[in-house]
Structure formats: C-alpha cells, structure tokens
Amino acid sequence: MQTLVIIDPGLYEVGGHHAALLYTMAAKKQKKTVDITIYSSFHVANELNEFASSKDLKIKPWFKSNFYQHFEDNPNFKSAKLNSFIRGLALEFKSAILDALERKATAGDVTFWYPCVNWEHANALSLALSQLADSQQSVDCACKHKVCSMFMSQKPEHKLSNLPYETAFRRLTKFLNVELFASDWELREYLERLGIKVCGIHPCYLLPWSSLKSGKEKYINAENSSRTFLLYMGDAKENKGFTLLPALIKSLSAYYSNNVKFVVQYTMTWSSPELALTEQQLNKLAEQVESFELHKAFWSVGELIHILSSTNLIFCTYEASAYHFKSSGLAWLASFFNIPVVLRGESWLTREFTRLRHPFEVSPTLTYSTQLLEKTISQTTEYRRSLFLEPIDWLYKN
C-alpha cells in the first residue's frame, strides 16, 4: 500500500484552499490503494476533523505555528520574530516527518506532499531536512518530498524582493529527494528566472476533476430555468471587493427584476467594521430581494459543483492591484465549468484567462456585453490539462 503524508500547517479553518483540498481528497474515488494522513494545524476546526473521520481520512493536529503569520511582512526585513518563526516551523516540520516515518516500517513507500508553500515555509522545510541529515536521521532520504509553491514576490521587478524566494527555494531544491512544482504558468516562469529547478505545474486541488462531468455539460435545473450570476465566492476580504456587493446587488436586481438569480457565498474569517457593515447590508438584502441567494458557510464539493454547473456569469470584484501578481482559484473554477467572467481591471486573472483561452471582459463598473454570455472556449491546451489532473494520479504518475 502507498503511504501519502500531506503536510498542511495551513489547514485550520472551514474555508479557503486548505479546506478545499481536504474535501477533494475525501471525494475522490481512489484507483490506487493509498493510506493518507494529513498533518494539520494543531487548532484545526472541529468540523474539519469530524468530516475527515467520517471519510476515513486521518488528520493529526500538529503545527502550533501560525502558518501565515509573516505572509504579509516585508521579506527584506530580517526581523528576530521572522527568524524565530522559521526555526520553530522547521522543528515542527522535522517532528511531523519523523512521526510519519516511525509509523511506517519502510520509508521508501512514503510520499510527503506540501500543497502550499511560500518562501519562509521553504526556508523552514530546508532547515528541517538539513537537521535530519546532520543528525543521521537520514531515513527520510528514501522518501519523496513533493513541494507546491503558490506565491511569488509582489514586486518581481525588484531584485531585493526576489532574494528571499531565490535563496529559500534554491536551498530546498538541492535535496535530491525534493521536487518543486508551481501552481501556475507565471509562477513557474518566475522561479525559473531565479535559477530554481521546477519540475512542472501541480494540479489545482479545489475539486476532484475526473469525478465531474465535462465543464461544458451544464446540469439541468428543472426548478429554475432563469440565469444565475455568481457575484462572490470565498473569504470575505476588502481587496476581493466584498464591500462592493450591496451596491452591485441593488443595481443588478433593479435592472433584471426576478429574471436572474444572484448568488453570494462567503466565509467571515477576519472581520472589520467595514466587513461587518457589509454583512449586515447583505442580510437585509437577502430578505428584500427575492432573486438574491446568500450563503454564509463553506460550500462542500457537491454544493460547489451544483452552483457552478448552473452559473451563467461570474463577477470578479477583486482589486486589480491586489491580484496583479497573485493567483486565484477562481480562474480555474471558471475555466473548468466554462463560465465567462467580468473583472474590474487587468491582473493575473486576465492574463491567466488569456492563457486558458477563456472568455472574459474587463470593466471598472462591472458591466458586460451580451456577447460575453454566449462565448465558449474553443481550444484545450496542454497547460489547461495539467491544471485539471487528479492530485493522487499526479502524485504517483512516476
């Protein structure tokens, strides 16, 4: 039996891509017999723990480090707190690896998968692997460590901004049993420009793709034949345009009356006065606007598929500046389900849609042409296929 150890210190809350990975692993009907253990945050939500148990997935609450504690920090600022974080996370990586290996008689059958890594996490992991080698606990060298990079410098034109990525990932990829993968085309190009060896693109793990019907085959909703517009999905954040939603709903509902259903889904993780006020306004609109559907909890795989399969248009309210060099799973979900998108401005998303040959329009006022609703994807690319591979099949393809 194959043993897969998923090291995901960011698995904590019921929302975002970390929880989506858990749901995807649970929904996938495995062709291979794989024993899966997930090392999560020590404070992982009870709901996720209970869900995993119901699906015969093992979660080991392990990491006490706040995985994203220094994500927004200036990487050029070598603070004592940042260095302390890296050392602490390295010890937790090391202990998780040893714990997994101690439960397995032969280490050669173990694949370690790190689904989301930034430069500070890469530093910590390389330090952990170095400590294992230095202390002659080198049994891990027979294992594979598959590392997925998801982020890049937000100022790639500045050499100093790139330095932490260059040094951290170069150090990590020197280990012979480490394979580094990028989450998207631009990130792979970025890392390779820094002289870092990248083994390829890792699949998007937001959904179990092979278990779904083709993105072009819409599910038929007999109860409602009207159009559905998805206005928001994911964590409530100001830079994702959450505070724009009340005005957008009022405008669209006045124009379309009840001919279009408007859907908003969000999880409130980090509240602020502005977000709290928006949430109050959305609750009132949900009572006043018959065609407005409000979801205030994380969607399961089945719920996400049901909504996206009947969605005709997605409004991407993200601030273009915040996502100029930042990827988003929204691009891949829209592409798979063949849903055209209207965006506020040019960003990574518009460049990714162009690479995927996916229909979109850019409008600061979030208006769109009627032709957009009728556009379809005309060509499947190799890049597109790589994004929608099954994670398990991808992990064990070699």
CSV table of C-alpha atoms in Angstrom, one decimal:
chain,number,residue,atom,x,y,z
A,1,MET,CA,0.0,0.0,0.0
A,2,GLN,CA,1.2,3.5,-0.8
A,3,THR,CA,1.6,5.9,2.0
A,4,LEU,CA,0.8,9.6,1.4
A,5,VAL,CA,1.6,12.2,4.1
A,6,ILE,CA,0.1,15.6,3.5
A,7,ILE,CA,1.9,18.3,5.4
A,8,ASP,CA,-0.5,21.2,5.6
A,9,PRO,CA,0.0,23.5,8.6
A,10,GLY,CA,-2.5,26.0,7.0
A,11,LEU,CA,-5.4,23.6,7.4
A,12,TYR,CA,-7.2,25.3,10.2
A,13,GLU,CA,-10.4,27.0,9.3
A,14,VAL,CA,-13.5,25.9,7.3
A,15,GLY,CA,-12.8,27.9,4.2
A,16,GLY,CA,-10.2,28.6,1.6
A,17,HIS,CA,-8.0,26.3,-0.5
A,18,HIS,CA,-6.7,24.3,2.5
A,19,ALA,CA,-10.2,23.1,3.4
A,20,ALA,CA,-10.9,22.6,-0.3
A,21,LEU,CA,-8.0,20.1,-0.6
A,22,LEU,CA,-9.4,18.1,2.3
A,23,TYR,CA,-12.8,17.9,0.7
A,24,THR,CA,-11.3,17.0,-2.6
A,25,MET,CA,-9.3,14.1,-1.1
A,26,ALA,CA,-12.4,12.8,0.6
A,27,ALA,CA,-14.5,13.0,-2.6
A,28,LYS,CA,-12.0,11.3,-4.9
A,29,LYS,CA,-12.6,7.6,-5.5
A,30,GLN,CA,-9.1,6.3,-5.5
A,31,LYS,CA,-7.9,4.0,-8.2
A,32,LYS,CA,-4.8,3.2,-6.1
A,33,THR,CA,-4.9,2.0,-2.5
A,34,VAL,CA,-3.3,4.9,-0.7
A,35,ASP,CA,-3.1,5.4,3.1
A,36,ILE,CA,-3.5,9.2,3.6
A,37,THR,CA,-2.6,11.1,6.8
A,38,ILE,CA,-2.8,14.9,7.0
A,39,TYR,CA,-0.7,16.8,9.5
A,40,SER,CA,-2.7,20.0,10.0
A,41,SER,CA,-2.7,23.0,12.3
A,42,PHE,CA,-2.9,22.0,16.0
A,43,HIS,CA,-6.0,24.2,16.2
A,44,VAL,CA,-7.8,22.7,13.1
A,45,ALA,CA,-11.6,23.3,13.2
A,46,ASN,CA,-13.6,20.5,14.8
A,47,GLU,CA,-15.9,20.5,11.8
A,48,LEU,CA,-12.9,19.6,9.5
A,49,ASN,CA,-11.7,16.9,11.9
A,50,GLU,CA,-15.1,15.3,12.2
A,51,PHE,CA,-15.6,15.5,8.4
A,52,ALA,CA,-12.2,13.7,7.8
A,53,SER,CA,-13.1,11.0,10.3
A,54,SER,CA,-16.4,10.3,8.5
A,55,LYS,CA,-14.5,9.9,5.3
A,56,ASP,CA,-11.8,7.6,6.7
A,57,LEU,CA,-9.1,10.3,6.4
A,58,LYS,CA,-6.7,10.7,9.3
A,59,ILE,CA,-5.9,14.2,10.5
A,60,LYS,CA,-3.2,14.7,13.0
A,61,PRO,CA,-3.4,18.2,14.6
A,62,TRP,CA,0.3,19.0,14.8
A,63,PHE,CA,1.5,22.5,13.9
A,64,LYS,CA,1.2,25.2,16.5
A,65,SER,CA,2.9,27.8,14.3
A,66,ASN,CA,0.6,30.3,12.7
A,67,PHE,CA,1.3,29.4,9.1
A,68,TYR,CA,0.5,32.8,7.6
A,69,GLN,CA,1.9,34.9,10.5
A,70,HIS,CA,4.5,36.6,8.3
A,71,PHE,CA,2.9,36.2,4.9
A,72,GLU,CA,2.3,39.9,4.5
A,73,ASP,CA,5.6,41.0,6.1
A,74,ASN,CA,8.3,42.7,4.0
A,75,PRO,CA,10.7,39.8,3.2
A,76,ASN,CA,13.6,42.2,3.1
A,77,PHE,CA,13.2,42.9,6.8
A,78,LYS,CA,15.1,40.2,8.6
A,79,SER,CA,13.4,40.5,12.0
A,80,ALA,CA,14.1,38.4,15.0
A,81,LYS,CA,10.4,37.4,15.1
A,82,LEU,CA,10.6,36.1,11.5
A,83,ASN,CA,13.7,34.1,12.1
A,84,SER,CA,12.2,32.7,15.3
A,85,PHE,CA,9.1,31.7,13.3
A,86,ILE,CA,11.2,29.9,10.6
A,87,ARG,CA,13.2,28.0,13.3
A,88,GLY,CA,10.0,27.0,15.1
A,89,LEU,CA,8.3,25.8,12.0
A,90,ALA,CA,11.4,23.8,11.0
A,91,LEU,CA,11.3,21.9,14.3
A,92,GLU,CA,7.6,21.1,13.6
A,93,PHE,CA,8.3,20.0,10.0
A,94,LYS,CA,11.1,17.8,11.4
A,95,SER,CA,8.9,16.2,14.1
A,96,ALA,CA,6.0,15.6,11.7
A,97,ILE,CA,8.3,13.9,9.2
A,98,LEU,CA,9.8,11.7,12.0
A,99,ASP,CA,6.4,10.9,13.4
A,100,ALA,CA,5.1,9.7,10.0
A,101,LEU,CA,8.2,7.6,9.3
A,102,GLU,CA,8.1,6.0,12.7
A,103,ARG,CA,4.7,4.6,11.9
A,104,LYS,CA,6.0,3.1,8.6
A,105,ALA,CA,8.3,0.1,8.5
A,106,THR,CA,10.0,1.1,5.3
A,107,ALA,CA,10.4,4.8,4.4
A,108,GLY,CA,10.7,4.2,0.7
A,109,ASP,CA,7.0,3.9,0.3
A,110,VAL,CA,6.2,7.3,1.8
A,111,THR,CA,5.4,10.4,-0.3
A,112,PHE,CA,5.3,13.7,1.6
A,113,TRP,CA,3.2,16.4,-0.1
A,114,TYR,CA,3.4,20.0,0.9
A,115,PRO,CA,0.5,21.6,-1.0
A,116,CYS,CA,1.1,25.3,-0.2
A,117,VAL,CA,4.5,26.8,0.4
A,118,ASN,CA,5.8,30.3,0.4
A,119,TRP,CA,9.5,31.3,0.8
A,120,GLU,CA,9.5,31.4,4.6
A,121,HIS,CA,8.0,27.9,4.7
A,122,ALA,CA,10.6,26.7,2.1
A,123,ASN,CA,13.3,28.0,4.4
A,124,ALA,CA,11.9,26.1,7.4
A,125,LEU,CA,11.5,22.9,5.4
A,126,SER,CA,15.1,23.0,4.1
A,127,LEU,CA,16.3,23.6,7.6
A,128,ALA,CA,14.3,20.6,8.8
A,129,LEU,CA,15.7,18.3,6.1
A,130,SER,CA,19.2,19.5,6.9
A,131,GLN,CA,18.8,18.8,10.6
A,132,LEU,CA,17.6,15.3,9.8
A,133,ALA,CA,20.6,14.7,7.6
A,134,ASP,CA,23.1,16.2,10.1
A,135,SER,CA,21.7,14.1,13.0
A,136,GLN,CA,22.0,11.0,10.8
A,137,GLN,CA,18.2,10.5,10.9
A,138,SER,CA,18.5,10.2,7.1
A,139,VAL,CA,15.8,7.5,6.7
A,140,ASP,CA,13.7,10.3,5.1
A,141,CYS,CA,16.1,10.5,2.2
A,142,ALA,CA,14.5,7.4,0.7
A,143,CYS,CA,11.1,9.3,0.6
A,144,LYS,CA,9.8,11.7,-1.9
A,145,HIS,CA,9.0,15.3,-0.8
A,146,LYS,CA,6.7,17.0,-3.3
A,147,VAL,CA,6.6,20.7,-2.7
A,148,CYS,CA,4.0,23.0,-4.2
A,149,SER,CA,4.9,26.7,-4.5
A,150,MET,CA,1.9,29.0,-4.7
A,151,PHE,CA,3.2,32.5,-4.3
A,152,MET,CA,5.7,34.9,-5.8
A,153,SER,CA,7.1,38.3,-5.0
A,154,GLN,CA,4.6,41.1,-5.4
A,155,LYS,CA,7.4,43.3,-6.8
A,156,PRO,CA,9.2,40.9,-9.1
A,157,GLU,CA,10.9,43.8,-10.8
A,158,HIS,CA,12.9,44.5,-7.7
A,159,LYS,CA,15.9,42.2,-7.1
A,160,LEU,CA,15.9,42.5,-3.4
A,161,SER,CA,12.3,41.5,-3.2
A,162,ASN,CA,13.1,38.3,-5.1
A,163,LEU,CA,16.1,37.4,-3.0
A,164,PRO,CA,14.2,35.5,-0.2
A,165,TYR,CA,12.5,33.4,-2.9
A,166,GLU,CA,15.7,32.7,-4.7
A,167,THR,CA,17.7,31.7,-1.6
A,168,ALA,CA,14.9,29.7,0.1
A,169,PHE,CA,13.9,27.6,-2.9
A,170,ARG,CA,17.4,27.1,-4.3
A,171,ARG,CA,18.4,25.7,-0.9
A,172,LEU,CA,15.3,23.4,-0.8
A,173,THR,CA,15.7,22.0,-4.3
A,174,LYS,CA,19.3,21.0,-3.6
A,175,PHE,CA,17.9,17.9,-1.8
A,176,LEU,CA,17.8,15.0,-4.2
A,177,ASN,CA,14.5,13.8,-2.9
A,178,VAL,CA,12.7,17.1,-3.2
A,179,GLU,CA,10.7,18.0,-6.2
A,180,LEU,CA,9.3,21.5,-6.6
A,181,PHE,CA,6.2,22.4,-8.5
A,182,ALA,CA,4.5,25.7,-9.3
A,183,SER,CA,0.8,26.4,-9.1
A,184,ASP,CA,0.6,28.3,-12.4
A,185,TRP,CA,2.4,29.3,-15.6
A,186,GLU,CA,3.6,32.7,-14.4
A,187,LEU,CA,5.0,31.3,-11.1
A,188,ARG,CA,6.9,28.6,-12.9
A,189,GLU,CA,8.5,31.2,-15.2
A,190,TYR,CA,9.3,33.4,-12.2
A,191,LEU,CA,11.0,30.7,-10.3
A,192,GLU,CA,13.0,29.5,-13.3
A,193,ARG,CA,14.2,33.1,-14.0
A,194,LEU,CA,15.7,32.9,-10.5
A,195,GLY,CA,17.6,29.8,-11.4
A,196,ILE,CA,15.4,27.4,-9.5
A,197,LYS,CA,14.6,24.0,-10.8
A,198,VAL,CA,10.9,23.5,-11.3
A,199,CYS,CA,9.6,20.0,-12.1
A,200,GLY,CA,6.3,21.3,-13.6
A,201,ILE,CA,2.8,22.6,-12.8
A,202,HIS,CA,0.9,21.0,-10.0
A,203,PRO,CA,-2.8,20.4,-10.5
A,204,CYS,CA,-5.4,22.6,-8.9
A,205,TYR,CA,-6.8,20.7,-6.0
A,206,LEU,CA,-10.1,22.6,-5.4
A,207,LEU,CA,-12.2,19.8,-6.8
A,208,PRO,CA,-11.9,16.1,-7.8
A,209,TRP,CA,-11.9,16.9,-11.5
A,210,SER,CA,-12.1,13.4,-13.0
A,211,SER,CA,-15.2,12.7,-10.9
A,212,LEU,CA,-17.1,15.5,-12.6
A,213,LYS,CA,-18.8,15.8,-15.9
A,214,SER,CA,-17.2,17.9,-18.6
A,215,GLY,CA,-17.2,21.6,-17.7
A,216,LYS,CA,-19.2,22.2,-20.9
A,217,GLU,CA,-22.1,19.9,-19.8
A,218,LYS,CA,-24.3,22.1,-17.6
A,219,TYR,CA,-26.5,20.4,-15.1
A,220,ILE,CA,-30.2,20.9,-15.8
A,221,ASN,CA,-32.0,22.7,-13.0
A,222,ALA,CA,-35.7,21.9,-13.5
A,223,GLU,CA,-36.8,24.1,-10.7
A,224,ASN,CA,-35.2,27.3,-12.1
A,225,SER,CA,-34.6,27.9,-15.8
A,226,SER,CA,-33.5,31.5,-15.3
A,227,ARG,CA,-29.9,32.7,-15.5
A,228,THR,CA,-27.7,32.6,-12.4
A,229,PHE,CA,-24.9,35.1,-11.8
A,230,LEU,CA,-22.3,34.4,-9.1
A,231,LEU,CA,-21.3,37.7,-7.5
A,232,TYR,CA,-18.8,36.5,-4.9
A,233,MET,CA,-17.3,33.3,-3.5
A,234,GLY,CA,-14.7,32.7,-0.8
A,235,ASP,CA,-13.3,34.6,2.3
A,236,ALA,CA,-14.8,38.0,2.9
A,237,LYS,CA,-12.0,40.5,2.1
A,238,GLU,CA,-11.9,44.1,1.2
A,239,ASN,CA,-9.3,43.6,-1.5
A,240,LYS,CA,-11.6,41.0,-3.1
A,241,GLY,CA,-14.3,43.6,-3.3
A,242,PHE,CA,-16.7,42.2,-0.6
A,243,THR,CA,-17.8,45.7,0.4
A,244,LEU,CA,-18.9,46.4,-3.2
A,245,LEU,CA,-21.6,43.7,-3.1
A,246,PRO,CA,-24.6,45.6,-1.6
A,247,ALA,CA,-24.4,48.3,-4.3
A,248,LEU,CA,-23.9,45.7,-7.0
A,249,ILE,CA,-26.9,43.6,-5.9
A,250,LYS,CA,-29.1,46.7,-5.8
A,251,SER,CA,-28.1,47.7,-9.3
A,252,LEU,CA,-28.4,44.3,-10.9
A,253,SER,CA,-31.7,43.4,-9.2
A,254,ALA,CA,-33.2,46.6,-10.3
A,255,TYR,CA,-32.2,46.0,-13.9
A,256,TYR,CA,-33.1,42.3,-14.1
A,257,SER,CA,-36.0,42.2,-11.7
A,258,ASN,CA,-36.5,38.5,-11.0
A,259,ASN,CA,-35.2,37.2,-14.3
A,260,VAL,CA,-31.8,36.4,-12.9
A,261,LYS,CA,-30.7,34.7,-9.7
A,262,PHE,CA,-27.8,36.4,-7.8
A,263,VAL,CA,-25.7,34.2,-5.6
A,264,VAL,CA,-23.1,35.2,-3.0
A,265,GLN,CA,-21.1,32.8,-0.9
A,266,TYR,CA,-18.6,33.8,1.7
A,267,THR,CA,-16.9,32.9,5.0
A,268,MET,CA,-16.2,35.6,7.5
A,269,THR,CA,-12.7,34.8,8.9
A,270,TRP,CA,-11.2,38.2,9.7
A,271,SER,CA,-13.9,40.7,10.4
A,272,SER,CA,-13.5,44.5,10.4
A,273,PRO,CA,-16.0,47.3,10.8
A,274,GLU,CA,-16.3,47.6,7.0
A,275,LEU,CA,-16.8,43.9,6.5
A,276,ALA,CA,-19.3,43.7,9.4
A,277,LEU,CA,-21.3,46.6,8.0
A,278,THR,CA,-21.4,44.9,4.5
A,279,GLU,CA,-22.5,41.6,6.1
A,280,GLN,CA,-25.5,43.5,7.8
A,281,GLN,CA,-26.4,45.0,4.5
A,282,LEU,CA,-26.3,41.6,2.7
A,283,ASN,CA,-28.5,40.1,5.4
A,284,LYS,CA,-31.1,42.8,4.8
A,285,LEU,CA,-30.9,42.5,1.0
A,286,ALA,CA,-31.4,38.7,1.3
A,287,GLU,CA,-34.8,39.4,3.0
A,288,GLN,CA,-35.7,42.2,0.5
A,289,VAL,CA,-34.6,40.8,-2.9
A,290,GLU,CA,-36.3,37.7,-3.9
A,291,SER,CA,-33.8,36.7,-6.5
A,292,PHE,CA,-30.8,37.1,-4.2
A,293,GLU,CA,-29.4,33.9,-2.6
A,294,LEU,CA,-26.9,34.3,0.3
A,295,HIS,CA,-24.7,31.5,1.5
A,296,LYS,CA,-22.7,32.2,4.7
A,297,ALA,CA,-20.8,28.9,5.0
A,298,PHE,CA,-18.1,27.0,3.2
A,299,TRP,CA,-19.5,25.0,0.2
A,300,SER,CA,-19.0,21.3,0.1
A,301,VAL,CA,-17.8,19.6,-3.1
A,302,GLY,CA,-21.4,18.8,-4.0
A,303,GLU,CA,-22.7,22.3,-3.3
A,304,LEU,CA,-19.9,23.9,-5.3
A,305,ILE,CA,-20.5,21.7,-8.3
A,306,HIS,CA,-24.2,22.3,-8.1
A,307,ILE,CA,-23.8,26.1,-8.2
A,308,LEU,CA,-21.1,26.3,-10.7
A,309,SER,CA,-22.7,23.9,-13.1
A,310,SER,CA,-25.7,26.2,-13.4
A,311,THR,CA,-23.9,29.5,-13.3
A,312,ASN,CA,-24.0,31.7,-16.4
A,313,LEU,CA,-21.7,34.5,-15.4
A,314,ILE,CA,-19.2,35.3,-12.7
A,315,PHE,CA,-18.5,38.8,-11.4
A,316,CYS,CA,-14.9,39.1,-10.2
A,317,THR,CA,-14.9,42.1,-7.8
A,318,TYR,CA,-11.2,41.7,-6.9
A,319,GLU,CA,-9.0,44.8,-6.8
A,320,ALA,CA,-6.7,44.5,-9.8
A,321,SER,CA,-3.7,45.9,-7.9
A,322,ALA,CA,-4.0,43.3,-5.2
A,323,TYR,CA,-4.1,40.5,-7.7
A,324,HIS,CA,-1.6,41.8,-10.2
A,325,PHE,CA,0.9,39.1,-9.3
A,326,LYS,CA,-1.3,36.9,-7.2
A,327,SER,CA,-3.1,33.8,-8.4
A,328,SER,CA,-6.7,32.8,-7.7
A,329,GLY,CA,-8.5,29.5,-7.9
A,330,LEU,CA,-11.5,31.4,-9.3
A,331,ALA,CA,-9.7,31.4,-12.7
A,332,TRP,CA,-9.5,27.6,-12.8
A,333,LEU,CA,-13.0,27.0,-11.5
A,334,ALA,CA,-14.5,29.4,-14.1
A,335,SER,CA,-12.4,27.8,-16.8
A,336,PHE,CA,-13.4,24.2,-16.0
A,337,PHE,CA,-17.1,25.0,-15.8
A,338,ASN,CA,-16.9,27.2,-18.9
A,339,ILE,CA,-18.3,30.3,-17.2
A,340,PRO,CA,-17.5,33.7,-18.7
A,341,VAL,CA,-16.2,36.3,-16.2
A,342,VAL,CA,-16.3,40.1,-15.9
A,343,LEU,CA,-13.5,41.7,-14.0
A,344,ARG,CA,-12.8,45.2,-12.6
A,345,GLY,CA,-9.3,45.5,-14.1
A,346,GLU,CA,-6.2,43.9,-15.6
A,347,SER,CA,-4.4,41.5,-13.3
A,348,TRP,CA,-3.0,38.0,-13.1
A,349,LEU,CA,-6.6,36.7,-13.7
A,350,THR,CA,-6.9,38.4,-17.1
A,351,ARG,CA,-3.5,37.0,-18.1
A,352,GLU,CA,-4.4,33.5,-16.9
A,353,PHE,CA,-7.8,33.6,-18.7
A,354,THR,CA,-5.9,34.6,-21.9
A,355,ARG,CA,-3.6,31.6,-21.5
A,356,LEU,CA,-6.5,29.3,-20.9
A,357,ARG,CA,-8.4,30.9,-23.9
A,358,HIS,CA,-11.3,31.6,-21.6
A,359,PRO,CA,-13.9,34.3,-22.3
A,360,PHE,CA,-13.8,37.4,-20.1
A,361,GLU,CA,-14.3,41.2,-20.2
A,362,VAL,CA,-12.7,44.0,-18.2
A,363,SER,CA,-14.9,46.8,-16.9
A,364,PRO,CA,-14.2,49.0,-13.8
A,365,THR,CA,-18.0,49.3,-13.4
A,366,LEU,CA,-18.6,45.6,-13.8
A,367,THR,CA,-20.7,46.0,-16.8
A,368,TYR,CA,-20.5,43.5,-19.7
A,369,SER,CA,-21.7,42.9,-23.2
A,370,THR,CA,-24.4,40.5,-24.1
A,371,GLN,CA,-21.9,38.7,-26.4
A,372,LEU,CA,-19.9,37.6,-23.3
A,373,LEU,CA,-22.7,35.3,-22.1
A,374,GLU,CA,-22.6,33.5,-25.5
A,375,LYS,CA,-18.8,33.0,-25.7
A,376,THR,CA,-17.4,29.5,-25.3
A,377,ILE,CA,-13.9,28.0,-25.0
A,378,SER,CA,-12.7,27.0,-28.4
A,379,GLN,CA,-9.5,25.1,-27.6
A,380,THR,CA,-8.0,22.9,-24.9
A,381,THR,CA,-4.3,23.5,-24.2
A,382,GLU,CA,-1.7,21.3,-22.6
A,383,TYR,CA,-1.4,23.8,-19.7
A,384,ARG,CA,-5.2,23.6,-19.1
A,385,ARG,CA,-5.0,19.8,-19.0
A,386,SER,CA,-2.2,19.9,-16.4
A,387,LEU,CA,-4.3,22.0,-14.1
A,388,PHE,CA,-7.1,19.5,-14.0
A,389,LEU,CA,-5.2,16.3,-13.3
A,390,GLU,CA,-6.3,14.3,-10.3
A,391,PRO,CA,-3.9,15.1,-7.4
A,392,ILE,CA,-3.4,11.4,-6.5
A,393,ASP,CA,-2.8,10.3,-10.1
A,394,TRP,CA,-0.4,13.2,-10.4
A,395,LEU,CA,1.5,12.3,-7.2
A,396,TYR,CA,2.0,8.7,-8.3
A,397,LYS,CA,2.4,9.1,-12.0
A,398,ASN,CA,6.2,8.3,-11.7
